[in-house]
């Protein structure tokens, strides 16, 4: 079963006969720490759940960018608590969806 709204409303869920269920999340935030780490936040189109990752900045310099979207296990997502953050993530997800293909490097 596949639900792929692509509109920023609802949540993109994909499931195949032999596949575990995954959920599509979109890049909503990227930052840099003083420890030479890139922080990445991917969120659901509704902004209510997100996953935070850190990558060494050195891994990004060799042309290894990050994709606009990822399909991940829903169990890895954490709820976003603050309404302001939910709204910001929702807006950023909508912008990313409108301007990028899921596998596009951004």
Short mmCIF file of C-alpha atoms in Angstrom, two decimals:
data_model
loop_
_atom_site.label_atom_id
_atom_site.label_comp_id
_atom_site.label_asym_id
_atom_site.label_seq_id
_atom_site.Cartn_x
_atom_site.Cartn_y
_atom_site.Cartn_z
CA UNK A 1 0.00 0.00 0.00
CA UNK A 2 1.33 3.45 -0.81
CA UNK A 3 0.04 6.79 0.34
CA UNK A 4 2.07 9.58 -1.22
CA UNK A 5 0.36 12.93 -0.92
CA UNK A 6 3.34 15.06 -1.86
CA UNK A 7 1.25 18.07 -0.84
CA UNK A 8 2.60 18.52 2.66
CA UNK A 9 -0.67 17.25 4.10
CA UNK A 10 -0.77 13.90 5.83
CA UNK A 11 2.15 11.54 5.87
CA UNK A 12 3.76 9.62 3.05
CA UNK A 13 3.68 5.92 3.96
CA UNK A 14 5.02 3.17 1.77
CA UNK A 15 4.64 -0.54 2.23
CA UNK A 16 5.34 -3.43 -0.11
CA UNK A 17 4.49 -7.10 0.20
CA UNK A 18 8.00 -7.98 1.37
CA UNK A 19 8.95 -4.62 2.83
CA UNK A 20 8.51 -3.15 6.25
CA UNK A 21 6.49 0.04 6.44
CA UNK A 22 8.46 3.25 5.97
CA UNK A 23 7.55 6.88 6.19
CA UNK A 24 8.83 9.71 4.00
CA UNK A 25 10.42 12.60 5.83
CA UNK A 26 11.72 15.82 4.29
CA UNK A 27 14.75 17.97 5.09
CA UNK A 28 13.60 20.89 7.25
CA UNK A 29 16.74 22.07 8.99
CA UNK A 30 20.52 21.95 8.58
CA UNK A 31 23.04 23.41 10.99
CA UNK A 32 26.71 23.33 11.87
CA UNK A 33 28.18 22.72 15.33
CA UNK A 34 31.48 23.84 16.80
CA UNK A 35 32.51 20.15 16.83
CA UNK A 36 32.70 20.05 13.00
CA UNK A 37 29.37 18.26 12.75
CA UNK A 38 26.50 18.95 10.40
CA UNK A 39 23.13 18.59 12.13
CA UNK A 40 20.24 17.49 9.94
CA UNK A 41 16.55 17.43 10.77
CA UNK A 42 14.04 15.57 8.62
CA UNK A 43 10.33 15.87 9.46
CA UNK A 44 6.99 14.55 8.31
CA UNK A 45 5.02 16.89 6.02
CA UNK A 46 2.74 17.83 8.92
CA UNK A 47 5.78 18.82 11.04
CA UNK A 48 4.63 16.74 13.99
CA UNK A 49 7.37 14.09 13.97
CA UNK A 50 11.08 14.41 13.19
CA UNK A 51 14.43 12.68 13.22
CA UNK A 52 17.71 14.43 14.09
CA UNK A 53 21.05 13.27 12.69
CA UNK A 54 24.64 14.43 12.95
CA UNK A 55 27.27 13.88 10.26
CA UNK A 56 30.93 14.75 10.24
CA UNK A 57 31.48 17.86 8.13
CA UNK A 58 34.36 16.08 6.38
CA UNK A 59 31.95 13.52 4.91
CA UNK A 60 30.03 16.31 3.19
CA UNK A 61 33.01 17.85 1.39
CA UNK A 62 33.57 14.97 -1.03
CA UNK A 63 30.35 15.61 -2.90
CA UNK A 64 28.39 13.42 -0.52
CA UNK A 65 25.39 15.67 -0.01
CA UNK A 66 22.10 14.97 1.67
CA UNK A 67 18.86 14.10 -0.05
CA UNK A 68 15.72 16.19 0.08
CA UNK A 69 13.77 13.25 1.51
CA UNK A 70 14.37 9.91 3.18
CA UNK A 71 12.14 6.88 3.70
CA UNK A 72 12.66 5.62 7.24
CA UNK A 73 11.15 3.34 9.86
CA UNK A 74 8.42 5.31 11.70
CA UNK A 75 9.75 3.99 15.02
CA UNK A 76 12.81 6.20 14.57
CA UNK A 77 10.72 9.40 14.59
CA UNK A 78 10.27 11.51 17.69
CA UNK A 79 7.29 13.77 18.36
CA UNK A 80 7.90 17.51 17.98
CA UNK A 81 6.65 19.14 21.17
CA UNK A 82 6.52 22.89 20.49
CA UNK A 83 3.73 24.29 18.27
CA UNK A 84 6.07 26.94 16.87
CA UNK A 85 8.58 24.27 15.81
CA UNK A 86 5.81 22.12 14.30
CA UNK A 87 4.68 25.10 12.22
CA UNK A 88 8.22 25.89 11.10
CA UNK A 89 8.91 22.25 10.18
CA UNK A 90 5.59 22.10 8.28
CA UNK A 91 6.49 25.21 6.25
CA UNK A 92 10.00 23.97 5.51
CA UNK A 93 8.72 20.52 4.50
CA UNK A 94 6.20 22.14 2.13
CA UNK A 95 8.97 24.27 0.60
CA UNK A 96 11.27 21.27 0.20
CA UNK A 97 8.46 19.19 -1.37
CA UNK A 98 7.61 21.97 -3.83
CA UNK A 99 11.19 22.63 -4.90
CA UNK A 100 12.89 19.22 -4.86
CA UNK A 101 12.53 15.62 -5.92
CA UNK A 102 12.84 13.20 -2.98
CA UNK A 103 16.22 11.83 -4.10
CA UNK A 104 17.61 15.22 -5.12
CA UNK A 105 20.77 16.33 -3.31
CA UNK A 106 20.32 19.59 -1.43
#
